[in-house]
Coordinates of C-alpha atoms in Angstrom, one line a residue:
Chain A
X1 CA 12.1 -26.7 19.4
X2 CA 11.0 -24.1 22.0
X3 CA 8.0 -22.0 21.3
X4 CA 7.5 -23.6 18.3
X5 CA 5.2 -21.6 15.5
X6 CA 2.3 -23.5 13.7
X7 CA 2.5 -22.0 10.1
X8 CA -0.4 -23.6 7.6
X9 CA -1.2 -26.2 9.8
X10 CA -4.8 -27.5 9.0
X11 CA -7.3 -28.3 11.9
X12 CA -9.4 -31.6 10.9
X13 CA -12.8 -30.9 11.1
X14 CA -16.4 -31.3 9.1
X15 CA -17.5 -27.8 9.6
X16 CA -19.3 -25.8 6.9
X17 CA -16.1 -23.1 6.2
X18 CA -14.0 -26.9 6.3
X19 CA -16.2 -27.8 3.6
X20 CA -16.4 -24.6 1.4
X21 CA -14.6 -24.9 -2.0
X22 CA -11.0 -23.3 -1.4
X23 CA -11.5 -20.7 -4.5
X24 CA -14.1 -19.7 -2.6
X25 CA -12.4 -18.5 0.8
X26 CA -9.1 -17.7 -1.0
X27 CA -11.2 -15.6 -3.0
X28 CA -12.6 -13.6 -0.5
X29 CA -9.6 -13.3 1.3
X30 CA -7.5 -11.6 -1.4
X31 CA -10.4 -9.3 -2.3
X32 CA -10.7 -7.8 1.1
X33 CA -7.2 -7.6 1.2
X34 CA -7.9 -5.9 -2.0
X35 CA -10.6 -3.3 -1.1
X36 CA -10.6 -3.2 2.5
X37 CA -6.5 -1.8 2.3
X38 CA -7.6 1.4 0.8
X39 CA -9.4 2.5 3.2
X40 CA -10.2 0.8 6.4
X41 CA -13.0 2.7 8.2
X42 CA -14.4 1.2 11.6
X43 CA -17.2 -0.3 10.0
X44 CA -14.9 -2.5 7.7
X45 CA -12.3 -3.0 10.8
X46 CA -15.4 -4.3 12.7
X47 CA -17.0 -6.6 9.8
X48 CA -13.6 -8.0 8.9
X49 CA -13.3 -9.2 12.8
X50 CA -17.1 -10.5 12.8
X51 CA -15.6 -12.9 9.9
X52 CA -12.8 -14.3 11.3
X53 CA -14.7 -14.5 14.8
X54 CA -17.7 -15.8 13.4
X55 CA -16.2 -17.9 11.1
X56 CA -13.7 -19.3 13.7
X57 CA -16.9 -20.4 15.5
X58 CA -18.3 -21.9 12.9
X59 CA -15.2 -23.7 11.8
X60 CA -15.1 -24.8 15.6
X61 CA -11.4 -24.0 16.0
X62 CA -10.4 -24.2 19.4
X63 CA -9.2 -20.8 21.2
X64 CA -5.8 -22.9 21.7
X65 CA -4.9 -22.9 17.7
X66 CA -4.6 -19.2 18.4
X67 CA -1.1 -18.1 18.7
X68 CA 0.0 -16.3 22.0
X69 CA 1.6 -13.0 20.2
X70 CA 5.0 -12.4 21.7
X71 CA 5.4 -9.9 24.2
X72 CA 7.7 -7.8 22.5
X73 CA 5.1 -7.5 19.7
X74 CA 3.2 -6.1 22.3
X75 CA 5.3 -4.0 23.5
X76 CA 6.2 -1.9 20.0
X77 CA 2.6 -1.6 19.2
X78 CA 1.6 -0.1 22.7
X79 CA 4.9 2.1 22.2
X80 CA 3.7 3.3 19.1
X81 CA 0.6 4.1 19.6
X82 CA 1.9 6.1 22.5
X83 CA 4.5 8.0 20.6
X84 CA 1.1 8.2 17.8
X85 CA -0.7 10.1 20.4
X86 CA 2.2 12.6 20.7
X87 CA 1.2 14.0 17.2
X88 CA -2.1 14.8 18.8
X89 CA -5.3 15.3 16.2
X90 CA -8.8 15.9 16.5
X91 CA -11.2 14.2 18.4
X92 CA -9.8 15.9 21.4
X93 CA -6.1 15.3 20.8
X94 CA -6.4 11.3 20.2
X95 CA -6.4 11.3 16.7
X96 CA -2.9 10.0 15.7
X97 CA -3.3 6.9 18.8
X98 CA -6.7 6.4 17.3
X99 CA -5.7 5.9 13.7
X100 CA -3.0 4.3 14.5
X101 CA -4.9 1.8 17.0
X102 CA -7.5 1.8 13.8
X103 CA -4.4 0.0 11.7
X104 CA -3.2 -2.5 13.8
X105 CA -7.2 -3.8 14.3
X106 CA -7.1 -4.1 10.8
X107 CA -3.7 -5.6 9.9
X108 CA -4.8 -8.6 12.8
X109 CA -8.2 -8.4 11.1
X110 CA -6.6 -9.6 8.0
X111 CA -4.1 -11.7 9.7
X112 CA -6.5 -13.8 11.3
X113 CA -8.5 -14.3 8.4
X114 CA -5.1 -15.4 6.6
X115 CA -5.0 -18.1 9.7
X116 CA -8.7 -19.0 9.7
X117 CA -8.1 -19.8 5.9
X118 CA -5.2 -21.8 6.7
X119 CA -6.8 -23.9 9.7
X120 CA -9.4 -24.9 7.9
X121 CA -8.0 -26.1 4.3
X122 CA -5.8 -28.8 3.2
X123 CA -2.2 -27.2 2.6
X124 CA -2.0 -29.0 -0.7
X125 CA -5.4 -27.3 -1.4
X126 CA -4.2 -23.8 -1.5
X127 CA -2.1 -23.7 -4.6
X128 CA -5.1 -24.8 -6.5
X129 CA -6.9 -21.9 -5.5
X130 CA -4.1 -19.9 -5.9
X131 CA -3.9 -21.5 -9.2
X132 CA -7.7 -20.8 -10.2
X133 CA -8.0 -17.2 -9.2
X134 CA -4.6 -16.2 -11.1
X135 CA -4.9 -18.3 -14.5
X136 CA -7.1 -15.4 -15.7
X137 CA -3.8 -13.1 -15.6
X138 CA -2.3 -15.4 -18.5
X139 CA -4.0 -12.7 -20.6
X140 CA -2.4 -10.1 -19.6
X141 CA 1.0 -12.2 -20.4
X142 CA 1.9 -12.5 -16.0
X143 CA 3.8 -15.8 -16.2
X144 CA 1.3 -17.7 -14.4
X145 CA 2.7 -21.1 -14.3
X146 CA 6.1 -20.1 -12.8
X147 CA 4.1 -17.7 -10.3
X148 CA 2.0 -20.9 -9.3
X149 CA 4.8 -23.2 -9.0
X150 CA 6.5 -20.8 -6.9
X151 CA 3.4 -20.3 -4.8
X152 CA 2.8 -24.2 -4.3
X153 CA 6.5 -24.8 -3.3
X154 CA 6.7 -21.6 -0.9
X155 CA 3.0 -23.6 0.4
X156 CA 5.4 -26.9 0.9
X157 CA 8.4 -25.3 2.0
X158 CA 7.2 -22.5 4.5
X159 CA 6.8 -24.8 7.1
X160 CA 10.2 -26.5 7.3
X161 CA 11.8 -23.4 6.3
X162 CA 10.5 -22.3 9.9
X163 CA 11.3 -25.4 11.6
X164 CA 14.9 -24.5 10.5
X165 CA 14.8 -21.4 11.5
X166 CA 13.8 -21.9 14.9
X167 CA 16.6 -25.0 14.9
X168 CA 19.2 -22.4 13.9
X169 CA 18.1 -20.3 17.0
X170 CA 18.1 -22.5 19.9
X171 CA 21.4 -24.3 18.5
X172 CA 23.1 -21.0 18.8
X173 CA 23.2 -21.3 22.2
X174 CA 26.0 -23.6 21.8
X175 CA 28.1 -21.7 20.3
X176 CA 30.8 -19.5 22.3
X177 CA 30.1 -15.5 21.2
X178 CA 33.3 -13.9 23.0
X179 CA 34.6 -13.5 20.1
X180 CA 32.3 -12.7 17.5
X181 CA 30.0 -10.1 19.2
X182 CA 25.8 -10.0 19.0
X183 CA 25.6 -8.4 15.9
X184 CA 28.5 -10.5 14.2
X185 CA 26.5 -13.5 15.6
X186 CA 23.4 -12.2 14.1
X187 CA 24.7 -11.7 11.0
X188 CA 26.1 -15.7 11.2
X189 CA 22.6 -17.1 12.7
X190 CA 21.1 -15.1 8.9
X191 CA 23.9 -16.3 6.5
X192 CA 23.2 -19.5 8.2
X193 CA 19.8 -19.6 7.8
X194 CA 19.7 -17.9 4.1
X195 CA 22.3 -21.1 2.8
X196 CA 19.5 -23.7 4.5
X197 CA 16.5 -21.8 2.8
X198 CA 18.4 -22.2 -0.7
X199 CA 19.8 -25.5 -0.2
X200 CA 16.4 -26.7 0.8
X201 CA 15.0 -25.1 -2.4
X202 CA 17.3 -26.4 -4.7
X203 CA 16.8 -30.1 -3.1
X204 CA 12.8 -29.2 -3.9
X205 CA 13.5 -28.2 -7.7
X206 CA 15.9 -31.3 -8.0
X207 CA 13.3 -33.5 -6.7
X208 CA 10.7 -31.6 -9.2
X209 CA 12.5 -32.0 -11.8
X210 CA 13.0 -35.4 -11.0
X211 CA 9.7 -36.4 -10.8
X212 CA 9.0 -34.7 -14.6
X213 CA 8.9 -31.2 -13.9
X214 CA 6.2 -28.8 -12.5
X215 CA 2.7 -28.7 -13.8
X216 CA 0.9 -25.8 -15.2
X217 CA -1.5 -23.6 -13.7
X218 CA -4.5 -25.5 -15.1
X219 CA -3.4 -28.5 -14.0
X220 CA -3.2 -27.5 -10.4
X221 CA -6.3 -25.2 -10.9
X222 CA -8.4 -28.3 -11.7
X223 CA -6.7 -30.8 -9.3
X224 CA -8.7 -33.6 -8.8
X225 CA -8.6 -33.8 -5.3
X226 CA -10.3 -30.4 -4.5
X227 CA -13.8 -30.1 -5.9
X228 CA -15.1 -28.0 -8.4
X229 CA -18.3 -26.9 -7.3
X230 CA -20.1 -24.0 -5.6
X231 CA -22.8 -23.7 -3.1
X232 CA -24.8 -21.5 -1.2
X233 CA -22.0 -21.5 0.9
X234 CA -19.7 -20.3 -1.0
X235 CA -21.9 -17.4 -2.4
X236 CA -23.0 -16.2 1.3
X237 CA -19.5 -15.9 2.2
X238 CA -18.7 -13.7 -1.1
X239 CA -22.3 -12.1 -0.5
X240 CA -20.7 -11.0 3.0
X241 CA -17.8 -9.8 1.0
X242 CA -19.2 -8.0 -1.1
X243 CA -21.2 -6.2 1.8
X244 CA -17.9 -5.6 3.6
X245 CA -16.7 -3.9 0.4
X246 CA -19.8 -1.8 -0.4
X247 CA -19.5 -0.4 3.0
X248 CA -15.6 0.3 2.9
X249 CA -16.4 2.5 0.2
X250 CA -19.3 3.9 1.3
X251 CA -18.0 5.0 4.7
Chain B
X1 CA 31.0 -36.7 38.8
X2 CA 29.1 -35.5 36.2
X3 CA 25.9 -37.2 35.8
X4 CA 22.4 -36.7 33.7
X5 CA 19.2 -37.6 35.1
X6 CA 15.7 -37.7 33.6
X7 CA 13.1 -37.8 36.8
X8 CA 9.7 -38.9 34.7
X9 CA 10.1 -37.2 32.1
X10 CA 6.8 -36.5 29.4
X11 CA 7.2 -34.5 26.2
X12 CA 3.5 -33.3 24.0
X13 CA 4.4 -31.8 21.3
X14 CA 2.6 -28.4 20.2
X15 CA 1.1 -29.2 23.7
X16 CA -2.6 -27.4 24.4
X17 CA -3.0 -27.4 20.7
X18 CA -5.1 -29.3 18.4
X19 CA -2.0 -30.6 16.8
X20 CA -0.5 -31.9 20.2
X21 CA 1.5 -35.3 19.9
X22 CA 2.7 -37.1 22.8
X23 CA 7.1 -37.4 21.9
X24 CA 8.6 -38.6 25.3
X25 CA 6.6 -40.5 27.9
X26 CA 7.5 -41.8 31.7
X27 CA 11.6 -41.3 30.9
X28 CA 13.7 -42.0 34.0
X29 CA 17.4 -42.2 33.4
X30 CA 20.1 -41.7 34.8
X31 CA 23.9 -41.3 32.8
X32 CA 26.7 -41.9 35.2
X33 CA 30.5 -39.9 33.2
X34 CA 31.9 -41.6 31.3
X35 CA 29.0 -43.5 29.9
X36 CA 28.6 -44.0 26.3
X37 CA 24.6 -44.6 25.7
X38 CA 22.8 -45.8 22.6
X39 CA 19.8 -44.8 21.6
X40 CA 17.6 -46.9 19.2
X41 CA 14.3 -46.9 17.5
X42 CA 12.2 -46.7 14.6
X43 CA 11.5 -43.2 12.6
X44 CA 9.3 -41.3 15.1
X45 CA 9.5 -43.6 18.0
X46 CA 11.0 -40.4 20.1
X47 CA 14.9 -40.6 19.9
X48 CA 15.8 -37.4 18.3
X49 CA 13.3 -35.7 20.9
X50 CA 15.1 -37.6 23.7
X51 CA 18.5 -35.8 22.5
X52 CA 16.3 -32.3 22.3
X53 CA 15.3 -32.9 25.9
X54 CA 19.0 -33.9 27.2
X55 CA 20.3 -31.3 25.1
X56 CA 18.0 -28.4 27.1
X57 CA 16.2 -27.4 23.3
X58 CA 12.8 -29.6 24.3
X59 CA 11.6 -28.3 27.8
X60 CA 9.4 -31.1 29.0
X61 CA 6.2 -31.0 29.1
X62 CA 6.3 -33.0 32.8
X63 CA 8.9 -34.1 34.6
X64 CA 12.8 -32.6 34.6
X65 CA 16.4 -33.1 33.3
X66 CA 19.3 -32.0 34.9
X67 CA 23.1 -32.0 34.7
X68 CA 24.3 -32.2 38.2
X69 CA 21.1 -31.2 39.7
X70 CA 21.3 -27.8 37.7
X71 CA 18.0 -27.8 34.9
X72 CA 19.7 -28.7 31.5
X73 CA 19.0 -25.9 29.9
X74 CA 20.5 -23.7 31.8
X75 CA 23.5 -24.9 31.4
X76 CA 24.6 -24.8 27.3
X77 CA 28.3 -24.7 27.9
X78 CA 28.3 -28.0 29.3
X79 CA 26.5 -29.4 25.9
X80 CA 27.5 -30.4 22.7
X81 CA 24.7 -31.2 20.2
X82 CA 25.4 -32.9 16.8
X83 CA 22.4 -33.0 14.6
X84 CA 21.7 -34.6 11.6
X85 CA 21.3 -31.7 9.3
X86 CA 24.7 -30.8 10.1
X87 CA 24.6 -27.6 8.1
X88 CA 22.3 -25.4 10.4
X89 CA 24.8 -25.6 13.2
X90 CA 27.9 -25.0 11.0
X91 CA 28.0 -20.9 11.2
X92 CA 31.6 -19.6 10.3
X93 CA 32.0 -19.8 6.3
X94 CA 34.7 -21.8 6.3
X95 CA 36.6 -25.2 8.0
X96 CA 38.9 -23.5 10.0
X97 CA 36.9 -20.7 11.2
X98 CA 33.8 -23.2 12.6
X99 CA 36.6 -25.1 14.2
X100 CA 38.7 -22.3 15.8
X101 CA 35.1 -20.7 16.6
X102 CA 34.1 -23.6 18.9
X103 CA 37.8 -24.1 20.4
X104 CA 39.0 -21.6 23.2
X105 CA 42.2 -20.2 23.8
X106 CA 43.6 -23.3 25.2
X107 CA 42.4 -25.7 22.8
X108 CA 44.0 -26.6 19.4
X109 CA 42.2 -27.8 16.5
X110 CA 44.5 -30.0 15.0
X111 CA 44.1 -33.2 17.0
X112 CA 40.4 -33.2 15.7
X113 CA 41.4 -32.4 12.4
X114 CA 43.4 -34.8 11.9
X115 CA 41.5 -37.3 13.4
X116 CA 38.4 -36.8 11.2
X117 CA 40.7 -36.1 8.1
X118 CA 39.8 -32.6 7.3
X119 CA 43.1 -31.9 6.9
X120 CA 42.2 -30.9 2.9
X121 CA 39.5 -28.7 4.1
X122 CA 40.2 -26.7 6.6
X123 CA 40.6 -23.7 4.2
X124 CA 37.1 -24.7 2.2
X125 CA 34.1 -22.9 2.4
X126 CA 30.7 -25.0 4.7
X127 CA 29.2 -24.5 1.3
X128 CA 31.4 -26.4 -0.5
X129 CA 31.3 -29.6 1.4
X130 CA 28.8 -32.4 1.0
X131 CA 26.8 -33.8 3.4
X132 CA 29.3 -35.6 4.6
X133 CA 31.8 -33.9 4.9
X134 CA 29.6 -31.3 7.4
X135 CA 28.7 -33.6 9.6
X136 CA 32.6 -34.8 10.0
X137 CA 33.1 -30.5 10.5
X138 CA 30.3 -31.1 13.2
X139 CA 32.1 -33.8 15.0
X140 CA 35.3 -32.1 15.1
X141 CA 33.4 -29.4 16.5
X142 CA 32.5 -32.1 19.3
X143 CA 36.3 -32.7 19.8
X144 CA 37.1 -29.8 19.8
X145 CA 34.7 -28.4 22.2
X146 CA 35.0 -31.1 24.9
X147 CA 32.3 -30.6 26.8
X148 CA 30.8 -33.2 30.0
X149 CA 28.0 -33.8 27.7
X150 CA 27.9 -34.3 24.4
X151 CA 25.0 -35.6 22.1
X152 CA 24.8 -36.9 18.2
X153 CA 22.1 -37.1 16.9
X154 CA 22.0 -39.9 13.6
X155 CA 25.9 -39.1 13.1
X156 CA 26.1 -42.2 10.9
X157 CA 23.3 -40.9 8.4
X158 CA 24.4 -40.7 4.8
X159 CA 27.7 -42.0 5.4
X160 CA 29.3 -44.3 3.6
X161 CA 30.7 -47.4 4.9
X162 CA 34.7 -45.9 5.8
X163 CA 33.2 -42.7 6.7
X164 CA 31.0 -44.9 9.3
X165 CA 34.3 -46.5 10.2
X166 CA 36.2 -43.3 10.3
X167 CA 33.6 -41.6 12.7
X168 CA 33.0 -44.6 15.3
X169 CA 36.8 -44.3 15.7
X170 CA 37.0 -41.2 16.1
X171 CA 34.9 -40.9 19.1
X172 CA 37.4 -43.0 20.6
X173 CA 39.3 -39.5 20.7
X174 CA 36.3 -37.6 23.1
X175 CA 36.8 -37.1 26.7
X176 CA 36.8 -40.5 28.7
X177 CA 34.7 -38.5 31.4
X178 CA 32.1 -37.4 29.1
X179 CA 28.8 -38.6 28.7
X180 CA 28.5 -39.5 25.0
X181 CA 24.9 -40.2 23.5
X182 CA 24.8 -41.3 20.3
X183 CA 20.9 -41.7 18.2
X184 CA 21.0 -44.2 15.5
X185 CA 18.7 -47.0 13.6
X186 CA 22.1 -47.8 12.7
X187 CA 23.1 -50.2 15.2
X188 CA 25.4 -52.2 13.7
X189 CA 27.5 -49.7 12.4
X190 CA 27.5 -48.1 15.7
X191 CA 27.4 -50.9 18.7
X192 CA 31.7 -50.2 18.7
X193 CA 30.6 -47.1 20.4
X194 CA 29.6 -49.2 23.5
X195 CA 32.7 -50.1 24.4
X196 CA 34.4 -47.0 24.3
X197 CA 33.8 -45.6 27.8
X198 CA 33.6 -46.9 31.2
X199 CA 30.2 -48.3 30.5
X200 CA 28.1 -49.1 27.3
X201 CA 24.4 -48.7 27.4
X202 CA 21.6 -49.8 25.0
X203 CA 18.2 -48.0 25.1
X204 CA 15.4 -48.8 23.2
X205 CA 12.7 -46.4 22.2
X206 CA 8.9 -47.2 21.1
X207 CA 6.5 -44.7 20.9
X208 CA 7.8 -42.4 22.9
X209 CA 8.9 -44.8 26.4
X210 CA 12.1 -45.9 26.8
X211 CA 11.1 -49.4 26.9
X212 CA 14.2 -51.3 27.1
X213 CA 17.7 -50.9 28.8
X214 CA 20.7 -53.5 28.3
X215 CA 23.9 -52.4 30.3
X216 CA 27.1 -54.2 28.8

């Protein structure tokens, strides 16, 4: 409906990062995730954004698959890094507004990598690199097949899950509220929602189980579909990485 | 008079993006009270974004819709929207609640009750219902509510044959002033709807234009 959000959507294109094996670039998202968490200096805020801006322009995305954040987003982080520079800190009394203006570069850092993964691989590809970089946890008895299957159907389900979502919203405008109150009607729009979200995920495991049941970790990991091999591609973006990561702990 | 008019009306979806469909495409209309329109088409051809657009949800990406010259969606309390997942607009937990919800002081539920047979439910939970059985809980909502416009979208889907029966009959029971669009593949089922109001209408949708228009 209105203002509606584009989660997992893949951009067609031929690029170089379109091509790159999925492992790859799910890879090196999850290890700077990872590393870079620990400790985000400047250097690493500034490489992480010279990925996804560089990568963006290699990928070719247009500046329109961005989305416009909403202004109230805005809004809370300008508040808080104003109340941040109440608590003062060196250099010259910034420090808490720049720390705090240090985390929010970082948490869109990784965000926008998140979307630049997203634009630029099959949806259907994603649980089979989910499914490759986790299978080696089997050792360590994690129950990888139900975490994959979970993964691949969250994958499938995110995006109608938020196409409900948004229907639930703009049909409560409908609805008379003199009687219930804003925050009885909240509470209404969530139940509402919540009993959607399950019902929808129950019709997914019916039709699952339907169709045989869900396959294993392997299976997806090896998908057909999605290939198998590596290139110099794939090892200069973990090369970049890696750099990314030496310097995080470095600095 | 109440009436609904469409002035060249265009609809992208996801519009300025690279994922940007075209839904809706040179749509003039005009629906006069006590009209009861049709809409028809193939999966995708546009009809459920037509109801979006008359319903104020889908602003249009050219073009306008209003309700007595005021822009649609500014006026919600003059719409009731029926969709076809019935369940996302169904927010009390039970029968009777949704219904007495929708109804104000001066209404009474019952007529709609027992015009859709929910008489056996009215003390069930949403939950409990099939598919079904919401979308009967959504139409009541629609008699109940009364309002000069009122829009369903694909009521007859997943009904069985009575049911199908049941509900075209019951619509007998809205307002004779209202403007009543109903979107279906199901024409058949649903061409009795017609000749319920003051005037019948037939639209045709393809791809997105409203392509053909039969009056009764």
């Amino acid at each position: 409906m209105r203002n509606s959000l584009h989660i997992l959507r893949y951009v067609e294109g031929d690029s170089v990062i379109h091509r790159m094996n999925p492992r790859a670039k799910v890879l090196a998202l999850v290890l700077l995730l990872l590393v870079v968490s620990f400790d985000a200096s400047w250097i690493s805020v500034g490489l992480l954004w010279f990925l996804v801006i560089g990568g963006s322009m290699l990928a070719r995305l247009p500046r329109q698959v961005a989305p416009r954040p909403p202004r109230i987003l805005i809004v809370m982080m300008v508040a808080t890094i104003t109340l941040a520079l109440l608590a003062g800190g060196e250099p010259y009394g910034l420090g808490g507004a720049i720390l705090q203006t240090r985390l929010f570069a970082f948490t869109l850092g990784l965000l926008g990598l998140s979307l630049l993964v997203g634009w630029t691989t099959p949806t259907a590809d994603l649980p089979v690199a989910a499914a490759w970089l986790l299978t080696p946890l089997r050792w360590l008895h994690v129950p990888v097949d139900d975490v994959v299957a979970g993964l691949a159907l969250a994958t499938r389900a995110l995006p109608l899950v938020a196409e409900e979502f948004t229907t639930v919203i703009s049909l409560s405008r409908f609805r008379p509220q003199r009687l219930t109150g804003p925050l009885s009607h909240g509470m209404d729009l969530a139940a509402t929602a919540t009993t959607a979200t399950v019902r929808r995920g129950l019709e997914m495991g019916e039709a699952i189980e339907a169709r045989g049941g869900t396959p294993t970790a392997k299976q997806i990991a090896h998908s057909p579909g999605v290939p198998d091999a590596w290139g110099m591609n794939e090892l200069a973006l973990l090369g970049a990485v890696a750099a990314i990561i030496a310097l995080t702990l470095m600095t | 008079m109440t009436a609904l008019v469409l002035d060249n009306v265009r609809v992208d979806h996801a519009a300025g993006t690279p994922w940007e469909t075209c839904g809706l495409q040179n749509v003039n209309l005009q629906l006069e009270a006590g009209e009861r329109v049709l809409v028809v088409g193939g999966n995708g051809s546009g009809k459920s974004t037509l109801a979006s657009v008359m319903a104020g949800l889908i602003l249009p990406t050219e073009g306008t819709c209003t309700l007595d010259g005021i822009p649609i969606e500014e006026q919600a309390a003059q719409v009731t929207l029926v969709i076809q997942h019935t369940r996302l607009q169904l927010m009390r937990p039970t029968v009777r609640e949704e219904l007495e919800d929708l109804a104000d002081h001066t209404t009474v539920i019952t007529p709609a009750v027992n015009r859709l047979g929910l008489n056996g439910l009215l003390h069930r939970r949403i939950d409990e219902l099939s598919g079904g059985q919401q979308r009967r809980v959504g139409l009541a909502g629609a008699l109940v509510r009364k309002t000069p416009l009122i829009l369903l979208d694909e009521p007859m889907a997943g009904l069985d044959r009575e049911s199908r029966h049941q509900l075209v009959h019951a619509l007998e029971e809205l307002p004779h002033d209202s403007i009543v669009v109903v979107v279906t593949h199901d024409l058949p089922a649903s061409r009795p709807i017609l000749h319920q109001g003051l005037r019948g209408r037939l639209l045709h949708i393809d791809n997105g234009r409203v392509r053909e228009s039969v009056d009764r």
